[in-house]
Short mmCIF file of C-alpha atoms in Angstrom, two decimals:
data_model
loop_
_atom_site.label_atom_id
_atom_site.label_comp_id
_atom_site.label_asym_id
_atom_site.label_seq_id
_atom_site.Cartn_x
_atom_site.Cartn_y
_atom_site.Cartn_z
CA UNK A 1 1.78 -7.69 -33.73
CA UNK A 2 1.47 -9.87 -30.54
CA UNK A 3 1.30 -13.71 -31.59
CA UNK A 4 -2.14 -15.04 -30.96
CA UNK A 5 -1.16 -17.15 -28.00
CA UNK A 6 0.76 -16.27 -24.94
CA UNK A 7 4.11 -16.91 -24.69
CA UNK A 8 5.94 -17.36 -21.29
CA UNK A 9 8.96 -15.42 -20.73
CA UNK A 10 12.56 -15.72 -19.21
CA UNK A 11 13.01 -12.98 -16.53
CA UNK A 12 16.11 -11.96 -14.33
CA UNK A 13 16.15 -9.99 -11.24
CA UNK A 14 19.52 -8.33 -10.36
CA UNK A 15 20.61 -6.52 -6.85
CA UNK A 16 23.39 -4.60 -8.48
CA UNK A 17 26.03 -2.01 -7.26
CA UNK A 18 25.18 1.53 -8.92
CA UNK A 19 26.33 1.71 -12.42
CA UNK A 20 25.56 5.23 -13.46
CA UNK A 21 25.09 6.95 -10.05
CA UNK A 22 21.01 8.16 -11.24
CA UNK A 23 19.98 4.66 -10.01
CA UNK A 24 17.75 4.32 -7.00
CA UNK A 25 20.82 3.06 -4.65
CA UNK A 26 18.60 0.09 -3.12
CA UNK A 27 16.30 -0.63 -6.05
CA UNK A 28 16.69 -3.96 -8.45
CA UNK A 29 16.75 -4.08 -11.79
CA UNK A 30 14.61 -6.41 -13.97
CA UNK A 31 15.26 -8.21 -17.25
CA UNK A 32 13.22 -10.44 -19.48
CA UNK A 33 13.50 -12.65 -22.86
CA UNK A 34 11.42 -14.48 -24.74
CA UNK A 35 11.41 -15.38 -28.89
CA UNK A 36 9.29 -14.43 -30.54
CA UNK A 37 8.75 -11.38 -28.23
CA UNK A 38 4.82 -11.29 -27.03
CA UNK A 39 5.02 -7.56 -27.42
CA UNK A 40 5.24 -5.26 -23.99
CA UNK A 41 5.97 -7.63 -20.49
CA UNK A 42 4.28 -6.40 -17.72
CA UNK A 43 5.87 -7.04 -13.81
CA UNK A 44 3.42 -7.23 -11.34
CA UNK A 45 4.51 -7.00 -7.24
CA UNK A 46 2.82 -7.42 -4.30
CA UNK A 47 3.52 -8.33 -0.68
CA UNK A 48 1.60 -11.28 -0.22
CA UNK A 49 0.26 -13.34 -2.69
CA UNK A 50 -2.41 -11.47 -3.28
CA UNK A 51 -2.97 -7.15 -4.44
CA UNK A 52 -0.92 -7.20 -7.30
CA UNK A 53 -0.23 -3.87 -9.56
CA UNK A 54 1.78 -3.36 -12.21
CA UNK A 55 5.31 -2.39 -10.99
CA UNK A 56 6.92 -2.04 -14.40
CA UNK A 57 6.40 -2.73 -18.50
CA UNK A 58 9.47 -3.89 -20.57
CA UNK A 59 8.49 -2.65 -23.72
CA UNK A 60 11.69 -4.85 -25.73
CA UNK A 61 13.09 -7.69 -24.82
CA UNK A 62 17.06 -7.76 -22.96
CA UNK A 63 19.75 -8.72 -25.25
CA UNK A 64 20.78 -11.75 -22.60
CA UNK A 65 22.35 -14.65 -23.38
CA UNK A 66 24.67 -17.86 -21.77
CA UNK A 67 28.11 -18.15 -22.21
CA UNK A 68 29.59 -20.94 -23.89
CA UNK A 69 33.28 -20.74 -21.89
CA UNK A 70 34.62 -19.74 -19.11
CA UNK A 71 36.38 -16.49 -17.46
CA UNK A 72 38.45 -17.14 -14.77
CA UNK A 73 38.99 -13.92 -12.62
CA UNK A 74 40.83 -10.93 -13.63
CA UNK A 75 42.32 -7.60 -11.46
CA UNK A 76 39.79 -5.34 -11.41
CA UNK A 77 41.31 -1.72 -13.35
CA UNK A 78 43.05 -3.43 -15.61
CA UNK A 79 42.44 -4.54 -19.43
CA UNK A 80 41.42 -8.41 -19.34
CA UNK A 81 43.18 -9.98 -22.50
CA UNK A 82 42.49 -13.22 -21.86
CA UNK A 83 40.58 -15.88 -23.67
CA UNK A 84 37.17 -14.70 -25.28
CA UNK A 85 34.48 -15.10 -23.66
CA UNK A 86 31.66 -16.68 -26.16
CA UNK A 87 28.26 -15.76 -24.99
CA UNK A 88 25.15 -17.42 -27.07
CA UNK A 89 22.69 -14.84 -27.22
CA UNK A 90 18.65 -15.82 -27.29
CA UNK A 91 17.53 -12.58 -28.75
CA UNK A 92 19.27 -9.01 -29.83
CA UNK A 93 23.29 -8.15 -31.10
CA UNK A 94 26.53 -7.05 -29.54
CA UNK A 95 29.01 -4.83 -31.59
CA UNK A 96 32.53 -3.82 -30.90
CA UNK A 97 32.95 -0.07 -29.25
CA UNK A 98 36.17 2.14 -29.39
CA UNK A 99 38.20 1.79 -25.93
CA UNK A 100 36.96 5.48 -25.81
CA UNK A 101 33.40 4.72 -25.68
CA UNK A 102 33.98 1.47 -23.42
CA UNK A 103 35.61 3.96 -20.90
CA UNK A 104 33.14 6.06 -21.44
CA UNK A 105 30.19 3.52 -20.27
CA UNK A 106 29.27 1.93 -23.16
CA UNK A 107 28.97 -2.28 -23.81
CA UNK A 108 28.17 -2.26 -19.86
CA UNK A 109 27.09 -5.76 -19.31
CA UNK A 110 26.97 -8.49 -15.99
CA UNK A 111 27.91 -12.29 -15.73
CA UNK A 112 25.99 -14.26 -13.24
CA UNK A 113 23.91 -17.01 -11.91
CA UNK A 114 20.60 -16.07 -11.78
CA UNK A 115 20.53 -15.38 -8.22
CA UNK A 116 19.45 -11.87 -7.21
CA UNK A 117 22.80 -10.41 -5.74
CA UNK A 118 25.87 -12.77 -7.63
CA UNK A 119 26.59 -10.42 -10.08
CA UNK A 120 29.80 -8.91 -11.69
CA UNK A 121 29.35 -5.85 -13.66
CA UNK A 122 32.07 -5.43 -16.67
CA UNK A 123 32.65 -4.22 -20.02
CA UNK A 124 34.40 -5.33 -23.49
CA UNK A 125 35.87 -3.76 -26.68
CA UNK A 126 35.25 -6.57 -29.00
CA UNK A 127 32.56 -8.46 -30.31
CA UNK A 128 32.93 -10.81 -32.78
CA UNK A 129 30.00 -13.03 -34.18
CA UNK A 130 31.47 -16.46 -34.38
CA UNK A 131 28.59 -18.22 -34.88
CA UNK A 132 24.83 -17.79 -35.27
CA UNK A 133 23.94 -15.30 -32.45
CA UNK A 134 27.13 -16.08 -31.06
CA UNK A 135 29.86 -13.88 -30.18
CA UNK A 136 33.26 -14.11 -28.69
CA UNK A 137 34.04 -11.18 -26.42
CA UNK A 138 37.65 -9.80 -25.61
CA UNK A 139 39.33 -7.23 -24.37
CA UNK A 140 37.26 -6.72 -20.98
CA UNK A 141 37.22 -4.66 -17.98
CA UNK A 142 36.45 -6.72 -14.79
CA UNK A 143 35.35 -5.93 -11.80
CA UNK A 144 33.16 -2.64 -12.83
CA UNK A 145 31.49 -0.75 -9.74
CA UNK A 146 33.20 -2.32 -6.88
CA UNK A 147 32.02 -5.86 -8.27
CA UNK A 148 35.80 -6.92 -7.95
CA UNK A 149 34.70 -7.48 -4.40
CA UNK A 150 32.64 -10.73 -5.44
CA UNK A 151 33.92 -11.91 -8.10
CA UNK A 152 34.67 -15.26 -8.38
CA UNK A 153 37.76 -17.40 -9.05
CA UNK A 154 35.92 -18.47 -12.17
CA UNK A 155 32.92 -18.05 -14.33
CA UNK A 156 31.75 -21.55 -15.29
CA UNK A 157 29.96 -22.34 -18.91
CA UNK A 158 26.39 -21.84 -18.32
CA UNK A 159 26.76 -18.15 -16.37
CA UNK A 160 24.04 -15.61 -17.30
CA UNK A 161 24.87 -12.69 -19.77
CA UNK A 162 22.94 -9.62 -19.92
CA UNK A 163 23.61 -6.05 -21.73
CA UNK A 164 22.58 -3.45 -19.68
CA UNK A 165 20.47 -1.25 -21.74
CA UNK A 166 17.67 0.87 -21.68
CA UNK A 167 15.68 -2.54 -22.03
CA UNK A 168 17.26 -2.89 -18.24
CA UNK A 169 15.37 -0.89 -16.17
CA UNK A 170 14.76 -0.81 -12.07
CA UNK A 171 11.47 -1.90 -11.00
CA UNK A 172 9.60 0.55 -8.02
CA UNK A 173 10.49 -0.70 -4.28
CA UNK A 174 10.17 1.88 -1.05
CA UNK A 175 13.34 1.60 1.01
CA UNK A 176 11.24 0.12 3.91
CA UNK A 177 10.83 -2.99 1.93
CA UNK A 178 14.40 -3.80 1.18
CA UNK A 179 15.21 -7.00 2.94
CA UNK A 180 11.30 -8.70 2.50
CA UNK A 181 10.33 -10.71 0.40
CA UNK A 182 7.56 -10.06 -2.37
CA UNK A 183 6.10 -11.83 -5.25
CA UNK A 184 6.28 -10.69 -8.82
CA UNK A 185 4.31 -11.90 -12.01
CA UNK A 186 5.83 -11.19 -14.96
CA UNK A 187 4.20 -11.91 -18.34
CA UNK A 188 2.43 -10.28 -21.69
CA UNK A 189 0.93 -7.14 -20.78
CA UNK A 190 -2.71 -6.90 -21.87
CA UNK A 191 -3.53 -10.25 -21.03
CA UNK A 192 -2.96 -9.06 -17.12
CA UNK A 193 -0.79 -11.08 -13.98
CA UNK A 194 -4.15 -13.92 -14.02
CA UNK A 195 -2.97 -15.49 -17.11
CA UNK A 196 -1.57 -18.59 -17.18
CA UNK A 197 1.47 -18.14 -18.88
CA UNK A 198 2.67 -15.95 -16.62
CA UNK A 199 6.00 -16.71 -14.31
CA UNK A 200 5.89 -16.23 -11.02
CA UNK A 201 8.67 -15.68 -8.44
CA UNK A 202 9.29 -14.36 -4.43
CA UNK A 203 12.39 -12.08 -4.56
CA UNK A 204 13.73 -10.06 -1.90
CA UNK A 205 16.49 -7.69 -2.38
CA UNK A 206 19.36 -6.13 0.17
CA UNK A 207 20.33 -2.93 -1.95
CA UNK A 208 23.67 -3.91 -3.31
CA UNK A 209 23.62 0.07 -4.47
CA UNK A 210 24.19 0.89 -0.75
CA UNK A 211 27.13 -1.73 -0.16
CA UNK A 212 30.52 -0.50 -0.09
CA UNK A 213 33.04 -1.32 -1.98
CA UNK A 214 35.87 -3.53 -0.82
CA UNK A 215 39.11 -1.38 0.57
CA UNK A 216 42.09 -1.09 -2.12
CA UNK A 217 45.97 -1.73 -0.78
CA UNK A 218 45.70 -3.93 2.13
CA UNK A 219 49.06 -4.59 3.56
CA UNK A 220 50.39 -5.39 6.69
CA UNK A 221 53.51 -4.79 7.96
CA UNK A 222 55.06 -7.22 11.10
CA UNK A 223 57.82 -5.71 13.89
CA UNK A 224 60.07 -7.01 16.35
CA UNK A 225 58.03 -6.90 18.65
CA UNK A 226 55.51 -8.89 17.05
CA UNK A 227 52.90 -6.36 16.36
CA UNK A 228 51.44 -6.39 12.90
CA UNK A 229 50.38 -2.88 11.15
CA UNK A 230 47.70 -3.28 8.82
CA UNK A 231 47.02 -0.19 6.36
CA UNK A 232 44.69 0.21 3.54
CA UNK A 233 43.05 2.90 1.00
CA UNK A 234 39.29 3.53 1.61
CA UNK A 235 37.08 3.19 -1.94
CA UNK A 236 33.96 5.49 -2.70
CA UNK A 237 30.13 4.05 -4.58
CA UNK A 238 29.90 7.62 -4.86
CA UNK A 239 31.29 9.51 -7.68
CA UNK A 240 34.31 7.95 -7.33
CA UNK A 241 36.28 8.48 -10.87
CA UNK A 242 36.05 12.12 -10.58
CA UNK A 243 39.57 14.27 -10.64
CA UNK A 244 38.45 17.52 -9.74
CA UNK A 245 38.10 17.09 -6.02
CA UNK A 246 41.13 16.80 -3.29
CA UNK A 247 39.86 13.33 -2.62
CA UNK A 248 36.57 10.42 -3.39
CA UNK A 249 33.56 11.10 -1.55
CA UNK A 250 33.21 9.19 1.65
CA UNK A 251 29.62 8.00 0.08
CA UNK A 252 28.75 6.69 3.94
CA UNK A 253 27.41 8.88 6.80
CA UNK A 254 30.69 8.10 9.03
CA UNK A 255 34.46 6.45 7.82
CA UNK A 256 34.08 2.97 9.79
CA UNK A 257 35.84 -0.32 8.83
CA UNK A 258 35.25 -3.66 10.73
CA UNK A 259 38.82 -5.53 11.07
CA UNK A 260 38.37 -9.50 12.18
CA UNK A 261 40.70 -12.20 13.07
CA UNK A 262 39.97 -15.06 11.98
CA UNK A 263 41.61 -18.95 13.00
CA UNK A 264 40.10 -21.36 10.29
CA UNK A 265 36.99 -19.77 9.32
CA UNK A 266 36.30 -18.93 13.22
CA UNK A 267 35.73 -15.23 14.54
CA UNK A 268 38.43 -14.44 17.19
CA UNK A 269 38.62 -10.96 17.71
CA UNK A 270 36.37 -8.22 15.61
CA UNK A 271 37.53 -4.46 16.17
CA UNK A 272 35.80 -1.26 14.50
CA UNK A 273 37.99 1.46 13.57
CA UNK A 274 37.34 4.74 12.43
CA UNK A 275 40.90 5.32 10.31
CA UNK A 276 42.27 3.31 7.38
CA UNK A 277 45.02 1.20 9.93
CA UNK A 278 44.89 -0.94 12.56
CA UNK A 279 47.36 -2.69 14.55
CA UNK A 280 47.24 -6.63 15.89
CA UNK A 281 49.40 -5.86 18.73
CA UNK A 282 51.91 -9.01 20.41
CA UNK A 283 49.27 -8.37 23.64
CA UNK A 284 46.40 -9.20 21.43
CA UNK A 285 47.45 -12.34 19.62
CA UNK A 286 48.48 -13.68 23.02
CA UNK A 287 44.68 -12.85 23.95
CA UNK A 288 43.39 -14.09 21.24
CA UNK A 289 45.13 -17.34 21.26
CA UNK A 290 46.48 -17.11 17.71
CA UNK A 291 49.76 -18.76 16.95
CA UNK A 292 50.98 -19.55 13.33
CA UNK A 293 48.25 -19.93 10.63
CA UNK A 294 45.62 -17.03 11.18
CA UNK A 295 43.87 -14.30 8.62
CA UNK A 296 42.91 -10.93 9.40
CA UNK A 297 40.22 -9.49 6.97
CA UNK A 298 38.99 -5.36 6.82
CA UNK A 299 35.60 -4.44 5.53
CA UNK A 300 34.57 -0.89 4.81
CA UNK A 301 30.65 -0.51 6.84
CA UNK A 302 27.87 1.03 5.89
CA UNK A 303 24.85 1.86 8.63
CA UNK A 304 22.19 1.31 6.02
CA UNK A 305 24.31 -1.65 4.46
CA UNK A 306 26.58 -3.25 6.85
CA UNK A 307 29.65 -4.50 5.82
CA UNK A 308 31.01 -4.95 2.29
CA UNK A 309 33.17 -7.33 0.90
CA UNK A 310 35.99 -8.31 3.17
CA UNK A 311 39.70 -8.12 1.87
CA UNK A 312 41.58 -11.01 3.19
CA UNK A 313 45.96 -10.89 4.35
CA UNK A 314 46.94 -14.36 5.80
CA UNK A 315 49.77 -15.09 8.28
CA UNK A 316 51.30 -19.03 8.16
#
C-alpha cells in the first residue's frame, strides 16, 4: 500500500549507447529510488514549463546504489580482476551470474556521475554482500557497448551505480527533439506532476545510441621520408558480435572518419577520409608547422551523430 504521505524520489536520466540493439537508438533511459517505495512513479515531460503528460510510470523502484571505492580503468574485452568494487545499494539485491550468463547479457549495469551522457556500461560475475546492502563486485567486463571510448582514468568513491533492469526503461522522445531541452516531473503517480513532492529537472539528450564507437588498432607507422601512416580497424553499434557475416555492419549511412592534428590541445589540420588509413605526409607537417611534440587523433562520424570518441597516437 502507498504510505499516507508523499515521498520524494531519487531519479537518474542516462544518454546511453544501445545495450540490446531493440532500444530506440536516440532515446534516454530513466531510473528512480526512493525507500520506502511510494508505489508506481510517474515522469511527466513537456517543452516548456508548462503542458505536461505523463511520459512514463516506473512501476518498482531501480536497484541503484553508490560505490564505496574506486575502479581505475580497465581494457575494454578483457576480464577486469582487479580490486572489488563495493557499491552500497539504497534499495533491491545483486547476485553472482555464471561467466555464461554474464556473456550472455546478464548483471548489465553503468557507473557514473549523474550527468545525462558520462556513463560506462559494464558487467560482473561476482557479488558478494559484505555488508548490509553492500556488495563487493569482481570479476568485470569494462567498457560494454563502445563505452571504452569514455571511460575514465578512474572511477572516484561516490560514482552512481545502477542495474539495468526491466525497472530501467526509456522514456518517449521524437527524434526532432534530441538536442532541446525539456522539463520532467517525476514523482508518486496518483497524486499527479502538481504535487509538491515532486522533483523537477530540464534534461536534454544527444542520442548516445547513434554515436559511434571509437576505432580499434590505431597505429602509425613513420618512413624515411618522414611521412607517418596511420591505420586503424573500423567498430560497428550495430550488431556487432555476430560471426555469421563476412564482416560488422557499417551501422552509419557512409564509412567516414575525421583525422586531426593537434599541437597542445590546438586544431592544426582536420582531414575526412573515407578508408580506415591516412597518411601525415613530410609536405604536410612542414604546412602545418608541426615539429617535435604533436598528436594526431581519428574519430569514426556519424551524419546524425557527428563524431565519436577520438583515439589519440602522440609523436615527442
Amino acid at each position: 500500500a502507498s504510505p499516507a504521505v508523499a515521498l520524494p524520489v531519487f531519479p537518474l536520466f542516462m544518454d546511453l549507447p544501445l545495450l540490446t540493439g531493440a532500444e530506440v537508438p536516440h532515446a534516454p533511459h530513466v531510473a528512480a529510488t526512493a525507500s520506502p517505495w511510494p508505489g508506481p512513479v510517474g515522469v511527466w515531460s513537456a517543452g516548456s514549463a508548462n503542458g505536461f503528460s505523463l511520459n512514463q510510470q516506473l512501476d518498482m523502484p531501480a536497484v541503484m546504489g553508490v560505490t564505496q571505492t574506486p575502479m581505475v580503468a580497465n581494457p575494454a574485452a578483457l576480464w577486469d580482476r582487479g580490486e572489488a568494487l563495493r557499491v552500497k545499494l539504497s534499495v533491491g539485491v545483486l547476485s553472482s551470474a555464471p561467466i555464461a550468463d554474464v556473456l550472455n547479457g546478464t548483471n548489465l549495469a553503468v557507473i557514473g556521475d549523474s550527468t545525462v551522457e558520462n556513463w560506462e556500461v559494464f558487467q560482473f560475475v561476482e557479488a558478494q554482500l559484505v555488508a548490509p546492502k553492500t556488495y563487493d563486485l569482481r570479476l568485470r567486463l569494462r567498457g560494454q557497448a563502445g563505452s571504452d571510448g569514455v571511460m575514465p582514468q578512474v572511477w572516484p568513491v561516490g560514482s552512481y551505480f545502477l542495474l539495468m533492469d526491466s525497472a530501467v526503461p526509456q522514456i518517449e522522445l521524437g527524434s526532432a527533439a534530441r538536442g532541446l531541452l525539456r522539463s520532467y516531473r517525476i514523482g508518486q503517480a496518483d497524486l499527479g506532476y502538481g504535487d509538491g513532492q515532486v522533483v523537477s529537472a530540464s534534461k536534454a539528450f544527444s542520442g548516445i545510441g547513434l554515436r559511434p564507437y571509437s576505432v580499434a588498432h590505431l597505429r602509425a607507422e613513420g618512413s624515411a621520408g618522414g611521412e607517418i601512416d596511420l591505420r586503424w580497424i573500423r567498430r560497428t553499434r550495430v550488431e556487432g558480435d555476430s560471426w555469421l557475416g563476412l564482416d560488422v555492419p557499417l551501422g552509419e549511412e557512409e564509412e567516414l572518419y575525421q583525422v586531426q592534428v593537434l599541437a597542445g590541445e590546438s586544431v592544426v589540420r582536420q582531414e575526412m577520409v573515407a578508408l580506415p588509413r591516412f597518411t601525415y605526409s613530410a609536405v604536410m607537417q612542414a604546412a602545418d608547422g608541426v615539429g617535435a611534440g604533436f598528436d594526431l587523433t581519428v574519430a569514426q562520424l556519424s551524419s546524425r551523430f557527428g563524431a565519436g570518441p577520438a583515439k589519440r597516437v602522440s609523436f615527442a
